[in-house]
Coordinates of C-alpha atoms in Angstrom, one line a residue:
V17 CA 0.0 0.0 0.0
V18 CA 1.3 3.4 -0.8
L19 CA 0.5 6.0 1.7
F20 CA -1.0 9.2 0.3
A21 CA 1.0 12.4 0.5
L22 CA -1.8 14.9 -0.1
C23 CA -1.4 18.6 0.2
A24 CA -4.8 19.8 -0.9
S25 CA -5.9 23.4 -0.8
A26 CA -8.4 24.5 1.8
A27 CA -11.2 24.5 -0.9
A28 CA -10.3 21.0 -2.2
E29 CA -11.8 17.9 -0.8
I30 CA -10.9 14.3 -0.6
F31 CA -14.1 12.2 -0.7
F32 CA -12.6 8.8 -0.5
Q33 CA -9.0 7.3 -0.3
E34 CA -8.1 3.7 0.4
D35 CA -4.7 2.0 0.7
F36 CA -6.0 -1.3 2.1
S37 CA -4.0 -1.1 5.2
G38 CA -5.3 -2.4 8.5
D39 CA -8.7 -3.8 8.8
W40 CA -9.7 -3.0 5.2
E41 CA -12.5 -5.5 5.3
S42 CA -14.5 -3.5 7.8
R43 CA -14.5 -0.6 5.2
W44 CA -15.6 -2.7 2.3
V45 CA -18.6 -4.9 1.7
Q46 CA -18.5 -8.2 0.0
S47 CA -21.5 -8.6 -2.4
E48 CA -23.9 -11.4 -1.5
H49 CA -25.7 -11.2 -4.9
K50 CA -24.2 -14.7 -5.8
D51 CA -22.9 -17.3 -3.4
D52 CA -19.9 -18.1 -5.6
L53 CA -18.2 -14.8 -6.1
G54 CA -14.4 -14.7 -6.0
K55 CA -12.5 -13.7 -2.9
F56 CA -10.0 -10.9 -2.5
T57 CA -6.8 -11.3 -0.5
T58 CA -4.2 -8.9 0.4
S59 CA -0.8 -8.9 -1.3
A60 CA 2.1 -6.6 -2.1
G61 CA 2.8 -8.7 -5.2
K62 CA 5.8 -10.7 -6.2
Y63 CA 7.7 -7.4 -6.9
H64 CA 7.2 -4.5 -4.7
A65 CA 8.7 -1.5 -2.9
D66 CA 7.6 -2.7 0.6
E67 CA 6.2 -6.1 1.4
K68 CA 3.9 -4.5 4.0
D69 CA 2.4 -2.2 1.4
V70 CA -0.4 -4.4 0.2
G71 CA -3.5 -4.0 -2.1
I72 CA -6.3 -6.4 -2.6
K73 CA -5.8 -9.3 -5.1
T74 CA -8.2 -11.4 -7.0
S75 CA -7.4 -15.0 -5.9
Q76 CA -9.7 -17.4 -7.7
D77 CA -9.8 -18.2 -11.4
A78 CA -12.9 -17.9 -13.6
K79 CA -14.9 -15.9 -11.0
F80 CA -17.0 -12.9 -10.8
Y81 CA -16.0 -10.4 -8.1
G82 CA -18.2 -8.0 -6.1
L83 CA -16.9 -5.6 -3.7
S84 CA -17.9 -2.0 -2.6
A85 CA -17.4 0.9 -0.1
T86 CA -19.4 3.9 0.6
H87 CA -18.1 7.4 1.3
K88 CA -19.4 10.9 1.9
D89 CA -22.0 12.0 -0.6
F90 CA -21.0 14.6 -3.0
S91 CA -21.8 16.1 -6.6
N92 CA -19.5 17.0 -9.2
K93 CA -21.6 19.7 -10.6
D94 CA -19.5 22.9 -11.0
K95 CA -16.2 21.2 -9.9
P96 CA -13.9 18.5 -11.2
L97 CA -14.3 14.7 -10.6
V98 CA -10.9 13.0 -10.1
V99 CA -10.7 9.4 -9.8
Q100 CA -7.2 7.6 -9.4
Y101 CA -6.1 4.1 -8.5
T102 CA -3.5 1.6 -9.3
V103 CA -3.7 -1.8 -11.0
K104 CA -1.2 -4.6 -11.3
H105 CA -1.9 -7.6 -13.5
E106 CA 0.7 -9.8 -11.8
Q107 CA -0.8 -13.0 -13.3
G108 CA -0.2 -11.8 -16.9
I109 CA -3.9 -11.3 -17.5
D110 CA -5.5 -13.0 -20.5
C111 CA -9.2 -12.0 -20.0
G112 CA -10.7 -9.9 -17.3
G113 CA -11.6 -6.5 -16.0
A114 CA -10.0 -4.2 -13.6
Y115 CA -12.2 -1.3 -13.6
L116 CA -14.0 0.7 -10.9
K117 CA -17.7 1.7 -10.8
L118 CA -18.8 4.9 -9.1
G119 CA -22.4 5.7 -8.2
G120 CA -24.7 7.6 -5.9
G121 CA -28.1 7.5 -4.4
E122 CA -29.6 4.6 -2.4
F123 CA -27.1 1.7 -2.3
D124 CA -26.8 -1.8 -0.7
G125 CA -23.3 -3.3 -1.0
K126 CA -24.7 -6.7 -0.3
K127 CA -26.8 -6.5 -3.4
F128 CA -24.1 -4.9 -5.6
N129 CA -24.0 -6.7 -8.9
G130 CA -23.5 -6.1 -12.6
D131 CA -27.0 -4.7 -13.1
T132 CA -26.5 -2.2 -10.4
A133 CA -26.9 1.4 -11.8
Y134 CA -23.9 3.5 -11.7
N135 CA -22.7 6.9 -12.8
V136 CA -19.2 6.2 -14.2
M137 CA -17.2 3.1 -14.9
F138 CA -13.5 3.5 -15.4
G139 CA -10.4 1.4 -15.8
P140 CA -8.7 -1.3 -17.9
D141 CA -10.6 -4.2 -19.5
I142 CA -8.7 -6.9 -21.4
C143 CA -9.6 -10.0 -23.2
G144 CA -7.4 -11.5 -26.0
M145 CA -6.6 -8.9 -28.5
T146 CA -9.0 -6.4 -27.0
K147 CA -7.1 -4.2 -24.6
R148 CA -8.7 -1.0 -23.6
T149 CA -9.3 1.5 -20.8
H150 CA -13.0 1.7 -20.3
L151 CA -14.7 5.0 -19.6
I152 CA -18.4 4.6 -19.5
F153 CA -20.9 7.3 -18.5
N154 CA -24.5 6.7 -17.5
Y155 CA -26.8 9.2 -19.4
N156 CA -30.5 9.3 -19.2
D157 CA -30.4 5.7 -17.8
K158 CA -28.1 4.4 -20.7
N159 CA -24.5 3.3 -20.2
L160 CA -22.6 5.1 -23.0
L161 CA -19.5 3.5 -24.2
K162 CA -16.7 5.7 -25.8
D163 CA -16.8 5.7 -29.6
K164 CA -13.1 4.9 -29.8
D165 CA -11.2 2.6 -27.5
M166 CA -8.4 4.1 -25.3
R167 CA -5.2 2.1 -24.8
T168 CA -4.3 0.4 -21.6
E169 CA -1.4 -1.5 -20.0
S170 CA -1.3 -5.3 -19.7
D171 CA 2.1 -6.1 -18.4
E172 CA 2.9 -7.4 -14.8
L173 CA 3.8 -4.1 -13.2
T174 CA 1.8 -1.5 -11.3
H175 CA 0.2 1.3 -13.3
A176 CA -1.8 4.3 -12.1
Y177 CA -5.0 5.2 -13.9
T178 CA -6.3 8.8 -13.5
L179 CA -9.7 10.1 -14.7
I180 CA -10.4 13.9 -14.7
V181 CA -13.9 15.0 -15.6
N182 CA -14.2 18.8 -15.7
P183 CA -17.3 21.0 -15.2
D184 CA -16.8 22.5 -18.7
N185 CA -17.8 19.1 -20.2
T186 CA -14.3 18.1 -21.0
F187 CA -12.3 15.0 -19.8
E188 CA -8.7 13.7 -19.6
V189 CA -7.5 10.1 -19.0
Q190 CA -3.9 9.4 -17.8
I191 CA -1.8 6.4 -17.3
D192 CA 1.1 6.8 -14.9
G193 CA 0.6 10.6 -15.2
E194 CA 0.9 10.5 -19.0
K195 CA -2.1 11.7 -21.1
V196 CA -3.8 9.0 -22.9
E197 CA -6.6 11.1 -24.3
D198 CA -8.7 14.3 -23.6
G199 CA -11.3 16.3 -25.3
K200 CA -14.9 17.2 -25.3
L201 CA -17.3 14.7 -23.8
A202 CA -19.9 15.4 -26.5
D203 CA -17.2 14.4 -29.1
G204 CA -16.3 11.0 -27.6
W205 CA -19.7 9.7 -26.5
K206 CA -23.3 9.9 -27.9
F207 CA -24.7 12.0 -25.1
L208 CA -26.8 14.1 -27.4
E209 CA -28.8 13.8 -30.5
P210 CA -27.2 15.5 -33.5
K211 CA -28.0 19.1 -34.0
E212 CA -29.0 18.5 -37.7
I213 CA -30.5 15.6 -39.5
N214 CA -31.2 14.9 -43.2
D215 CA -34.5 16.4 -44.4
P216 CA -36.8 13.4 -44.8
E217 CA -38.8 15.5 -47.4
D218 CA -35.8 16.2 -49.6
K219 CA -35.6 13.8 -52.5
K220 CA -32.9 13.3 -55.1
P221 CA -33.9 14.7 -58.5
A222 CA -34.9 12.2 -61.2
D223 CA -32.3 13.7 -63.6
W224 CA -29.5 13.6 -61.0
V225 CA -26.4 12.1 -62.5
D226 CA -24.5 9.9 -60.0
E227 CA -21.7 8.7 -62.2
A228 CA -18.4 10.7 -62.1
E229 CA -17.0 9.0 -65.2
M230 CA -18.5 7.8 -68.5
D231 CA -17.5 5.7 -71.5
D232 CA -15.7 7.8 -74.1
P233 CA -18.2 8.0 -77.1
E234 CA -15.2 8.5 -79.4
D235 CA -13.4 5.3 -78.4
K236 CA -14.3 2.4 -80.7
K237 CA -13.5 -1.2 -80.5
P238 CA -10.8 -2.2 -83.0
E239 CA -11.7 -4.3 -85.9
G240 CA -11.2 -8.1 -85.2
Y241 CA -10.7 -7.5 -81.4
D242 CA -13.4 -10.2 -80.6
D243 CA -11.6 -12.7 -82.9
I244 CA -8.6 -12.9 -80.7
P245 CA -8.8 -16.2 -78.6
A246 CA -8.0 -16.2 -74.9
K247 CA -6.1 -19.6 -75.3
I248 CA -3.8 -20.9 -78.0
S249 CA -1.8 -24.0 -78.7
D250 CA 1.6 -24.1 -77.1
P251 CA 3.9 -23.6 -80.1
K252 CA 6.8 -25.0 -78.2
A253 CA 5.1 -28.3 -77.5
T254 CA 6.0 -31.3 -79.4
K255 CA 4.2 -34.8 -79.6
P256 CA 6.2 -37.3 -77.3
D257 CA 8.1 -40.0 -79.1
D258 CA 6.1 -42.8 -77.6
W259 CA 2.7 -41.3 -78.4
D260 CA 0.6 -43.8 -80.3
D261 CA -2.3 -42.1 -82.2
E262 CA -4.3 -45.4 -82.4
S263 CA -4.2 -46.1 -78.7
D264 CA -3.8 -42.6 -77.3
G265 CA -5.9 -40.7 -79.8
E266 CA -4.9 -37.8 -81.9
W267 CA -2.3 -35.7 -80.1
E268 CA -3.0 -32.1 -79.4
A269 CA -0.6 -29.5 -78.0
P270 CA -1.6 -28.2 -74.6
Q271 CA -3.3 -24.8 -74.4
I272 CA -1.6 -21.7 -73.0
D273 CA -2.7 -18.1 -72.4
N274 CA -2.6 -16.1 -75.5
P275 CA -0.3 -13.0 -75.0
E276 CA -2.3 -11.1 -77.7
Y277 CA -5.6 -11.5 -75.8
K278 CA -6.5 -8.5 -73.8
G279 CA -9.8 -9.4 -72.3
A280 CA -13.2 -8.2 -73.0
W281 CA -13.1 -4.8 -74.7
K282 CA -14.1 -1.7 -72.7
A283 CA -14.2 1.7 -73.8
K284 CA -11.9 4.1 -72.0
R285 CA -13.4 6.2 -69.2
I286 CA -13.6 10.0 -69.2
K287 CA -14.9 12.6 -66.9
N288 CA -18.7 12.8 -67.1
P289 CA -19.7 16.5 -68.0
E290 CA -23.2 15.9 -66.5
Y291 CA -21.9 14.7 -63.1
K292 CA -23.2 16.7 -60.3
G293 CA -21.4 15.3 -57.4
V294 CA -22.7 12.8 -54.7
W295 CA -26.2 13.7 -53.8
A296 CA -27.1 14.2 -50.1
P297 CA -30.4 15.5 -48.7
K298 CA -30.2 18.9 -47.3
K299 CA -29.8 19.3 -43.5
I300 CA -32.5 20.7 -41.2
A301 CA -32.5 21.3 -37.5
N302 CA -33.2 18.2 -35.3
P303 CA -36.2 18.5 -33.3
E304 CA -34.9 15.9 -30.9
Y305 CA -31.7 17.8 -30.1
K306 CA -31.5 19.3 -26.7
E307 CA -28.4 21.1 -25.6
D308 CA -27.0 20.0 -22.3
N309 CA -24.0 21.7 -20.5
T310 CA -24.0 19.2 -17.6
L311 CA -22.5 16.2 -19.3
G312 CA -20.5 14.0 -17.0
Q313 CA -21.9 15.7 -14.0
Y314 CA -24.1 13.9 -11.4
A315 CA -26.2 15.0 -8.3
S316 CA -24.8 12.2 -6.2
F317 CA -21.6 10.1 -5.7
N318 CA -21.4 8.0 -2.5
W319 CA -20.1 4.6 -3.4
V320 CA -17.2 2.9 -5.3
G321 CA -17.2 -0.7 -6.4
I322 CA -15.2 -3.5 -8.1
D323 CA -17.6 -5.7 -10.3
V324 CA -15.5 -7.7 -12.7
W325 CA -15.0 -11.0 -14.2
Q326 CA -11.5 -12.6 -14.5
V327 CA -10.5 -15.9 -16.2
K328 CA -7.1 -15.8 -14.6
S329 CA -6.9 -14.3 -11.2
G330 CA -4.0 -12.2 -9.7
T331 CA -4.8 -8.5 -10.3
I332 CA -4.0 -6.2 -7.5
F333 CA -6.0 -3.1 -6.8
D334 CA -4.6 -0.3 -4.7
N335 CA -4.3 3.5 -4.0
V336 CA -7.9 4.4 -4.7
L337 CA -8.5 8.2 -4.5
I338 CA -11.7 10.2 -5.3
T339 CA -11.4 13.9 -5.0
D340 CA -12.2 17.2 -6.7
D341 CA -8.6 18.3 -6.7
V342 CA -6.1 17.5 -9.5
E343 CA -3.1 18.5 -7.4
S344 CA -4.1 16.0 -4.6
A345 CA -4.0 13.2 -7.3
K346 CA -0.6 14.5 -8.6
A347 CA 0.8 14.5 -5.0
A348 CA -0.5 10.9 -4.5
L349 CA 0.9 9.9 -7.9
D350 CA 4.4 11.2 -7.0
T351 CA 4.5 8.7 -4.1
I352 CA 3.1 5.9 -6.3
K353 CA 5.8 6.6 -8.9
T354 CA 8.5 6.1 -6.2
A355 CA 7.1 2.7 -5.3
Q356 CA 6.7 1.9 -9.1
A357 CA 10.5 2.5 -9.7
A358 CA 11.4 0.2 -6.8
E359 CA 9.0 -2.4 -8.0
K360 CA 10.4 -2.3 -11.5
A361 CA 14.0 -2.6 -10.3
M362 CA 13.2 -5.6 -8.3
K363 CA 11.6 -7.3 -11.2
E364 CA 14.6 -6.5 -13.5
E365 CA 16.9 -7.9 -11.0
A366 CA 14.8 -11.1 -10.6
D367 CA 14.6 -11.4 -14.5
K368 CA 18.3 -10.9 -14.7
K369 CA 18.9 -13.7 -12.2
A370 CA 16.5 -16.0 -13.9
K371 CA 18.1 -15.5 -17.2
E372 CA 21.5 -16.2 -15.8
E373 CA 20.3 -19.5 -14.1
A374 CA 18.6 -20.4 -17.4
D375 CA 21.8 -19.8 -19.4
K376 CA 23.8 -21.7 -16.8
K377 CA 21.5 -24.7 -17.0
A378 CA 21.6 -24.6 -20.8
E379 CA 25.4 -24.7 -20.8
E380 CA 25.4 -27.5 -18.3
D381 CA 22.9 -29.5 -20.3
K382 CA 25.0 -28.8 -23.5
K383 CA 28.2 -30.0 -21.7
K384 CA 26.5 -33.1 -20.4
A385 CA 25.2 -33.9 -23.9
E386 CA 28.6 -33.5 -25.4
E387 CA 30.2 -35.7 -22.7
E388 CA 27.5 -38.4 -23.3
A389 CA 28.1 -38.3 -27.1
A390 CA 31.9 -38.6 -26.6
A391 CA 31.5 -41.5 -24.3
K392 CA 29.2 -43.3 -26.7
K393 CA 31.6 -42.8 -29.5
A394 CA 34.4 -44.2 -27.4
E395 CA 32.4 -47.3 -26.8
E396 CA 31.8 -47.9 -30.5
P397 CA 35.3 -49.5 -31.3
E398 CA 35.1 -51.9 -28.3
E399 CA 31.6 -53.0 -29.4
K400 CA 32.9 -53.5 -33.0
E401 CA 35.9 -55.6 -31.7
E402 CA 33.6 -57.8 -29.6
E403 CA 31.3 -58.4 -32.7
N404 CA 34.4 -59.3 -34.8
K405 CA 35.5 -61.9 -32.2
K406 CA 32.1 -63.4 -32.1
E407 CA 32.2 -63.8 -35.9
E408 CA 35.6 -65.5 -35.8
L409 CA 34.2 -68.1 -33.3

């Protein structure tokens, strides 16, 4: 667990933070929606900065997981929503989620499940070749997926995921403090109906010309063009010497492609002087469009949950922070980065040692094989001599 070094301003507020130290289970509620949900255990991971700094780890393969915690109720209207946490796929994840869900209103953690309504879902989701950082917003009771997937990390090290939703309807997603994507919410999700639509009363004129090119009326097919065969007898072929016309039939040279044949004749194409371009109906104002300047803003946030499926367990969640202050998240990230560097160094040292041991074993196996081959070769003359003596007897 990484302890947060937060120096928030007086106006900023931290609504939730969790490092899974101490009696973390008293702060979180295990869902009882299903009786076979996977269990979380605490772990610092195989590679770590401090073995006492633990997160919670998925511990059972091919399981759904459901865990949640409540916090002070707040609204992100007129202020940023900042969510940050770390994920480590120590198992070398093949298929599974590692995202958080954040919601508000009436909530019962024991009934928490995949159908529980939420405001925002954020974090990595990996299965086979699909590797993305999810960011889903609930809008008018619909969960809106992003139009384009954002990248994620799938190695075995710890990575920090940060979401910033601003009150001006913009967002930013970071991984380890580096921007992955940002922009206007309205541009990345289908929150709103389009401002304009095609006029259903506008019809394409009957004389509209759709073809940009036309056959050249001056281009004529050469005389005798159709008389050229596609195949001809191979002029280099000769009848085999042992060919018997009576028994084999009349010999015919094999057919080959005719180099003179140019395919079916087509007139060359020229620009069509009557072409008017691609027709499209005129645009009109969409009566269904309603402007909304509160995208990504919610009246209530009061819980955070982990509701995921994992084929292979071993993902570690840690350092959860929910605040309205970007600087608080940056301060926490500085501490996380220090731990990341120590973890990476520990893994690199272990990988180096493992390689040295593997190389040593490979060399020993090679030497042993060479010695066995030499011994076998040395035995061959003795075996031959014994065979000769037996033959003489």
